[in-house]
Amino acid sequence: MDSTSVFALCLLLCVSRTFSTVAPWTELEEAKTYLNKFGYMEDSQDPNNLEDIIEALKVFQRANELPPTGELDEQTLEVMRSPRCGIQDPFNQRQQKYRVMGRWRKRALTYRILSWTPDLSRSEVRSALRAAFAYWSEVTALSFREVQFGAADIRISFHTKDGLCPVPFDGPGTCPRPSIDLVCASVPAPIH
């Protein structure tokens, strides 16, 4: 056996030992699914390549202010299992692979309703939005306030269909349609 084969075998044993002592295989599968779904691993990567998984875990850990060990520990699993939006995390695809974008320092956010749904009264819409933003305030360091005129950090409008954007509405019980700013930059509308 040549020295390259011995090195590769040792590396594989070390990496395998790291995962076997920290996380059972079911949790590893759960983590791989999460990392793929939320943009930490590219589609072209082999989801069974332990080096890619370790690198993706380190990026996830850095993005969530955890020690970037690359190990699937309880703290990492706890963050992965926390409630969250279904949209991928905001990595800048045009720059270096896995580069995490900078933080948004603003904590007190405003929102404005630009158009209304015919399915609910305005008070029902406002109540639902207040409840949703209250939830986000409970699990983040953010606060939200409605403004009725002028600029707002979050602009909300209701639409029945948009044929211009290639991303479909997910439908009941699934992820809300993502922001045009994130997905359909060519379509001139705030959120749909």
PDB file of C-alpha atoms in Angstrom:
ATOM      1  CA  MET A   1       0.000   0.000   0.000  1.00  0.00           C
ATOM      2  CA  ASP A   2       1.485   3.373  -0.999  1.00  0.00           C
ATOM      3  CA  SER A   3       1.664   6.413   1.280  1.00  0.00           C
ATOM      4  CA  THR A   4      -1.243   8.187  -0.466  1.00  0.00           C
ATOM      5  CA  SER A   5      -3.554   5.226   0.166  1.00  0.00           C
ATOM      6  CA  VAL A   6      -2.474   5.032   3.811  1.00  0.00           C
ATOM      7  CA  PHE A   7      -3.115   8.772   4.261  1.00  0.00           C
ATOM      8  CA  ALA A   8      -6.552   8.514   2.611  1.00  0.00           C
ATOM      9  CA  LEU A   9      -7.468   5.541   4.810  1.00  0.00           C
ATOM     10  CA  CYS A  10      -6.352   7.387   7.976  1.00  0.00           C
ATOM     11  CA  LEU A  11      -8.311  10.485   6.953  1.00  0.00           C
ATOM     12  CA  LEU A  12     -11.423   8.407   6.295  1.00  0.00           C
ATOM     13  CA  LEU A  13     -11.114   6.678   9.671  1.00  0.00           C
ATOM     14  CA  CYS A  14     -10.661  10.003  11.494  1.00  0.00           C
ATOM     15  CA  VAL A  15     -13.626  11.611   9.747  1.00  0.00           C
ATOM     16  CA  SER A  16     -15.797   8.523  10.264  1.00  0.00           C
ATOM     17  CA  ARG A  17     -14.832   8.409  13.935  1.00  0.00           C
ATOM     18  CA  THR A  18     -15.788  12.077  14.373  1.00  0.00           C
ATOM     19  CA  PHE A  19     -19.285  11.413  13.063  1.00  0.00           C
ATOM     20  CA  SER A  20     -19.774   8.072  14.789  1.00  0.00           C
ATOM     21  CA  THR A  21     -18.914   9.499  18.223  1.00  0.00           C
ATOM     22  CA  VAL A  22     -21.040  12.618  17.826  1.00  0.00           C
ATOM     23  CA  ALA A  23     -24.149  11.740  15.811  1.00  0.00           C
ATOM     24  CA  PRO A  24     -26.040   8.589  14.872  1.00  0.00           C
ATOM     25  CA  TRP A  25     -26.609   7.971  11.153  1.00  0.00           C
ATOM     26  CA  THR A  26     -30.284   9.019  11.351  1.00  0.00           C
ATOM     27  CA  GLU A  27     -29.237  12.435  12.621  1.00  0.00           C
ATOM     28  CA  LEU A  28     -26.558  12.641   9.939  1.00  0.00           C
ATOM     29  CA  GLU A  29     -29.220  11.999   7.274  1.00  0.00           C
ATOM     30  CA  GLU A  30     -31.421  14.666   8.880  1.00  0.00           C
ATOM     31  CA  ALA A  31     -28.526  17.137   8.805  1.00  0.00           C
ATOM     32  CA  LYS A  32     -27.655  16.354   5.173  1.00  0.00           C
ATOM     33  CA  THR A  33     -31.286  16.977   4.174  1.00  0.00           C
ATOM     34  CA  TYR A  34     -31.280  20.283   6.076  1.00  0.00           C
ATOM     35  CA  LEU A  35     -27.941  21.426   4.617  1.00  0.00           C
ATOM     36  CA  ASN A  36     -29.144  20.687   1.076  1.00  0.00           C
ATOM     37  CA  LYS A  37     -32.567  22.289   1.566  1.00  0.00           C
ATOM     38  CA  PHE A  38     -31.243  25.548   2.998  1.00  0.00           C
ATOM     39  CA  GLY A  39     -28.325  26.126   0.625  1.00  0.00           C
ATOM     40  CA  TYR A  40     -25.305  24.971   2.599  1.00  0.00           C
ATOM     41  CA  MET A  41     -24.457  22.270   0.060  1.00  0.00           C
ATOM     42  CA  GLU A  42     -24.612  22.760  -3.686  1.00  0.00           C
ATOM     43  CA  ASP A  43     -26.624  20.342  -5.808  1.00  0.00           C
ATOM     44  CA  SER A  44     -23.449  19.324  -7.616  1.00  0.00           C
ATOM     45  CA  GLN A  45     -21.816  18.150  -4.390  1.00  0.00           C
ATOM     46  CA  ASP A  46     -21.947  14.519  -3.364  1.00  0.00           C
ATOM     47  CA  PRO A  47     -24.245  14.431  -0.303  1.00  0.00           C
ATOM     48  CA  ASN A  48     -22.352  11.362   0.944  1.00  0.00           C
ATOM     49  CA  ASN A  49     -18.898  12.970   0.789  1.00  0.00           C
ATOM     50  CA  LEU A  50     -17.954  13.501   4.431  1.00  0.00           C
ATOM     51  CA  GLU A  51     -15.527  16.320   3.609  1.00  0.00           C
ATOM     52  CA  ASP A  52     -18.339  18.282   1.910  1.00  0.00           C
ATOM     53  CA  ILE A  53     -20.677  17.605   4.837  1.00  0.00           C
ATOM     54  CA  ILE A  54     -18.077  18.756   7.377  1.00  0.00           C
ATOM     55  CA  GLU A  55     -17.425  21.950   5.378  1.00  0.00           C
ATOM     56  CA  ALA A  56     -21.171  22.631   5.072  1.00  0.00           C
ATOM     57  CA  LEU A  57     -21.608  22.059   8.821  1.00  0.00           C
ATOM     58  CA  LYS A  58     -18.820  24.548   9.567  1.00  0.00           C
ATOM     59  CA  VAL A  59     -20.496  27.171   7.379  1.00  0.00           C
ATOM     60  CA  PHE A  60     -23.856  26.506   9.048  1.00  0.00           C
ATOM     61  CA  GLN A  61     -22.254  26.759  12.478  1.00  0.00           C
ATOM     62  CA  ARG A  62     -20.504  30.051  11.613  1.00  0.00           C
ATOM     63  CA  ALA A  63     -23.744  31.480  10.195  1.00  0.00           C
ATOM     64  CA  ASN A  64     -25.541  30.569  13.425  1.00  0.00           C
ATOM     65  CA  GLU A  65     -22.802  31.739  15.789  1.00  0.00           C
ATOM     66  CA  LEU A  66     -21.867  28.223  16.920  1.00  0.00           C
ATOM     67  CA  PRO A  67     -18.292  26.965  17.282  1.00  0.00           C
ATOM     68  CA  PRO A  68     -17.331  25.930  13.707  1.00  0.00           C
ATOM     69  CA  THR A  69     -16.173  22.411  14.535  1.00  0.00           C
ATOM     70  CA  GLY A  70     -17.758  20.622  11.588  1.00  0.00           C
ATOM     71  CA  GLU A  71     -19.169  18.098  14.066  1.00  0.00           C
ATOM     72  CA  LEU A  72     -22.873  17.311  14.213  1.00  0.00           C
ATOM     73  CA  ASP A  73     -23.277  17.901  17.938  1.00  0.00           C
ATOM     74  CA  GLU A  74     -26.416  18.492  20.028  1.00  0.00           C
ATOM     75  CA  GLN A  75     -26.082  22.281  19.851  1.00  0.00           C
ATOM     76  CA  THR A  76     -25.981  22.197  16.032  1.00  0.00           C
ATOM     77  CA  LEU A  77     -28.931  19.797  15.835  1.00  0.00           C
ATOM     78  CA  GLU A  78     -30.927  22.001  18.204  1.00  0.00           C
ATOM     79  CA  VAL A  79     -30.487  25.014  15.904  1.00  0.00           C
ATOM     80  CA  MET A  80     -31.347  22.909  12.835  1.00  0.00           C
ATOM     81  CA  ARG A  81     -34.548  21.711  14.511  1.00  0.00           C
ATOM     82  CA  SER A  82     -35.664  25.229  15.486  1.00  0.00           C
ATOM     83  CA  PRO A  83     -38.613  26.796  13.618  1.00  0.00           C
ATOM     84  CA  ARG A  84     -37.495  28.819  10.608  1.00  0.00           C
ATOM     85  CA  CYS A  85     -38.524  30.198   7.245  1.00  0.00           C
ATOM     86  CA  GLY A  86     -38.424  27.744   4.342  1.00  0.00           C
ATOM     87  CA  ILE A  87     -36.322  29.982   2.101  1.00  0.00           C
ATOM     88  CA  GLN A  88     -32.632  29.127   1.676  1.00  0.00           C
ATOM     89  CA  ASP A  89     -30.182  31.149   3.727  1.00  0.00           C
ATOM     90  CA  PRO A  90     -28.801  34.186   1.862  1.00  0.00           C
ATOM     91  CA  PHE A  91     -25.473  33.105   0.441  1.00  0.00           C
ATOM     92  CA  ASN A  92     -24.037  35.243  -2.325  1.00  0.00           C
ATOM     93  CA  GLN A  93     -23.843  32.770  -5.222  1.00  0.00           C
ATOM     94  CA  ARG A  94     -21.693  35.066  -7.380  1.00  0.00           C
ATOM     95  CA  GLN A  95     -18.887  35.225  -4.872  1.00  0.00           C
ATOM     96  CA  GLN A  96     -16.756  32.635  -3.143  1.00  0.00           C
ATOM     97  CA  LYS A  97     -18.422  29.301  -2.399  1.00  0.00           C
ATOM     98  CA  TYR A  98     -20.269  29.305   0.957  1.00  0.00           C
ATOM     99  CA  ARG A  99     -19.547  32.944   1.715  1.00  0.00           C
ATOM    100  CA  VAL A 100     -21.958  34.099   4.390  1.00  0.00           C
ATOM    101  CA  MET A 101     -23.357  37.574   3.804  1.00  0.00           C
ATOM    102  CA  GLY A 102     -22.910  40.279   6.416  1.00  0.00           C
ATOM    103  CA  ARG A 103     -25.405  40.963   9.159  1.00  0.00           C
ATOM    104  CA  TRP A 104     -28.254  43.404   8.984  1.00  0.00           C
ATOM    105  CA  ARG A 105     -27.717  45.607  12.027  1.00  0.00           C
ATOM    106  CA  LYS A 106     -31.217  47.155  12.145  1.00  0.00           C
ATOM    107  CA  ARG A 107     -33.406  45.551  14.823  1.00  0.00           C
ATOM    108  CA  ALA A 108     -36.515  47.801  14.845  1.00  0.00           C
ATOM    109  CA  LEU A 109     -38.268  47.162  11.542  1.00  0.00           C
ATOM    110  CA  THR A 110     -41.285  48.777   9.939  1.00  0.00           C
ATOM    111  CA  TYR A 111     -43.812  47.159   7.637  1.00  0.00           C
ATOM    112  CA  ARG A 112     -46.429  48.591   5.326  1.00  0.00           C
ATOM    113  CA  ILE A 113     -49.411  46.883   3.704  1.00  0.00           C
ATOM    114  CA  LEU A 114     -49.553  48.082   0.096  1.00  0.00           C
ATOM    115  CA  SER A 115     -52.619  46.132  -1.035  1.00  0.00           C
ATOM    116  CA  TRP A 116     -55.236  43.984   0.633  1.00  0.00           C
ATOM    117  CA  THR A 117     -56.716  40.536   0.097  1.00  0.00           C
ATOM    118  CA  PRO A 118     -60.432  40.334  -0.709  1.00  0.00           C
ATOM    119  CA  ASP A 119     -60.645  37.165   1.422  1.00  0.00           C
ATOM    120  CA  LEU A 120     -60.188  38.893   4.795  1.00  0.00           C
ATOM    121  CA  SER A 121     -61.147  42.191   6.362  1.00  0.00           C
ATOM    122  CA  ARG A 122     -58.406  44.747   6.947  1.00  0.00           C
ATOM    123  CA  SER A 123     -58.621  44.180  10.696  1.00  0.00           C
ATOM    124  CA  GLU A 124     -58.202  40.400  10.187  1.00  0.00           C
ATOM    125  CA  VAL A 125     -55.149  40.985   7.974  1.00  0.00           C
ATOM    126  CA  ARG A 126     -53.622  43.383  10.487  1.00  0.00           C
ATOM    127  CA  SER A 127     -54.321  40.967  13.336  1.00  0.00           C
ATOM    128  CA  ALA A 128     -52.723  38.050  11.463  1.00  0.00           C
ATOM    129  CA  LEU A 129     -49.656  40.126  10.587  1.00  0.00           C
ATOM    130  CA  ARG A 130     -49.299  41.387  14.160  1.00  0.00           C
ATOM    131  CA  ALA A 131     -49.444  37.776  15.400  1.00  0.00           C
ATOM    132  CA  ALA A 132     -46.825  36.660  12.856  1.00  0.00           C
ATOM    133  CA  PHE A 133     -44.494  39.536  13.684  1.00  0.00           C
ATOM    134  CA  ALA A 134     -45.045  38.932  17.422  1.00  0.00           C
ATOM    135  CA  TYR A 135     -43.848  35.363  16.880  1.00  0.00           C
ATOM    136  CA  TRP A 136     -40.700  36.617  15.129  1.00  0.00           C
ATOM    137  CA  SER A 137     -40.126  39.092  17.976  1.00  0.00           C
ATOM    138  CA  GLU A 138     -40.299  36.227  20.483  1.00  0.00           C
ATOM    139  CA  VAL A 139     -37.637  34.135  18.735  1.00  0.00           C
ATOM    140  CA  THR A 140     -35.357  36.924  17.467  1.00  0.00           C
ATOM    141  CA  ALA A 141     -34.023  40.268  18.650  1.00  0.00           C
ATOM    142  CA  LEU A 142     -36.292  42.076  16.169  1.00  0.00           C
ATOM    143  CA  SER A 143     -39.269  44.356  16.730  1.00  0.00           C
ATOM    144  CA  PHE A 144     -41.907  45.300  14.144  1.00  0.00           C
ATOM    145  CA  ARG A 145     -44.158  48.337  13.722  1.00  0.00           C
ATOM    146  CA  GLU A 146     -46.729  49.026  11.024  1.00  0.00           C
ATOM    147  CA  VAL A 147     -46.508  52.293   9.085  1.00  0.00           C
ATOM    148  CA  GLN A 148     -49.319  53.431   6.820  1.00  0.00           C
ATOM    149  CA  PHE A 149     -47.402  55.964   4.728  1.00  0.00           C
ATOM    150  CA  GLY A 150     -43.905  56.387   3.358  1.00  0.00           C
ATOM    151  CA  ALA A 151     -41.028  53.944   3.217  1.00  0.00           C
ATOM    152  CA  ALA A 152     -41.005  50.655   5.117  1.00  0.00           C
ATOM    153  CA  ASP A 153     -38.435  47.924   5.629  1.00  0.00           C
ATOM    154  CA  ILE A 154     -41.007  45.264   4.720  1.00  0.00           C
ATOM    155  CA  ARG A 155     -43.611  45.936   2.038  1.00  0.00           C
ATOM    156  CA  ILE A 156     -46.577  43.560   1.927  1.00  0.00           C
ATOM    157  CA  SER A 157     -49.122  43.133  -0.843  1.00  0.00           C
ATOM    158  CA  PHE A 158     -51.567  40.392  -1.780  1.00  0.00           C
ATOM    159  CA  HIS A 159     -51.845  38.934  -5.272  1.00  0.00           C
ATOM    160  CA  THR A 160     -53.797  36.082  -6.793  1.00  0.00           C
ATOM    161  CA  LYS A 161     -51.282  35.090  -9.469  1.00  0.00           C
ATOM    162  CA  ASP A 162     -48.015  36.262 -10.965  1.00  0.00           C
ATOM    163  CA  GLY A 163     -47.111  34.913 -14.392  1.00  0.00           C
ATOM    164  CA  LEU A 164     -43.858  36.880 -14.592  1.00  0.00           C
ATOM    165  CA  CYS A 165     -41.908  35.074 -11.883  1.00  0.00           C
ATOM    166  CA  PRO A 166     -40.729  31.487 -12.470  1.00  0.00           C
ATOM    167  CA  VAL A 167     -41.063  30.541  -8.783  1.00  0.00           C
ATOM    168  CA  PRO A 168     -44.552  29.089  -8.143  1.00  0.00           C
ATOM    169  CA  PHE A 169     -46.715  29.685  -5.109  1.00  0.00           C
ATOM    170  CA  ASP A 170     -46.208  26.709  -2.807  1.00  0.00           C
ATOM    171  CA  GLY A 171     -49.832  26.412  -1.726  1.00  0.00           C
ATOM    172  CA  PRO A 172     -51.522  25.760   1.618  1.00  0.00           C
ATOM    173  CA  GLY A 173     -49.389  24.292   4.381  1.00  0.00           C
ATOM    174  CA  THR A 174     -46.024  24.942   2.751  1.00  0.00           C
ATOM    175  CA  CYS A 175     -43.455  27.715   2.542  1.00  0.00           C
ATOM    176  CA  PRO A 176     -44.779  31.156   1.581  1.00  0.00           C
ATOM    177  CA  ARG A 177     -43.743  32.493  -1.784  1.00  0.00           C
ATOM    178  CA  PRO A 178     -40.285  34.101  -1.480  1.00  0.00           C
ATOM    179  CA  SER A 179     -39.569  37.769  -1.909  1.00  0.00           C
ATOM    180  CA  ILE A 180     -39.016  39.050  -5.410  1.00  0.00           C
ATOM    181  CA  ASP A 181     -35.839  40.664  -4.127  1.00  0.00           C
ATOM    182  CA  LEU A 182     -34.508  37.185  -3.338  1.00  0.00           C
ATOM    183  CA  VAL A 183     -35.751  35.277  -6.365  1.00  0.00           C
ATOM    184  CA  CYS A 184     -37.194  37.427  -9.147  1.00  0.00           C
ATOM    185  CA  ALA A 185     -35.144  40.611  -9.203  1.00  0.00           C
ATOM    186  CA  SER A 186     -36.381  41.444 -12.714  1.00  0.00           C
ATOM    187  CA  VAL A 187     -40.032  41.736 -11.622  1.00  0.00           C
ATOM    188  CA  PRO A 188     -40.842  45.214 -10.238  1.00  0.00           C
ATOM    189  CA  ALA A 189     -42.919  44.420  -7.139  1.00  0.00           C
ATOM    190  CA  PRO A 190     -42.146  44.335  -3.398  1.00  0.00           C
ATOM    191  CA  ILE A 191     -43.261  40.905  -2.102  1.00  0.00           C
ATOM    192  CA  HIS A 192     -45.537  38.262  -3.572  1.00  0.00           C
TER     193      HIS A 192
END
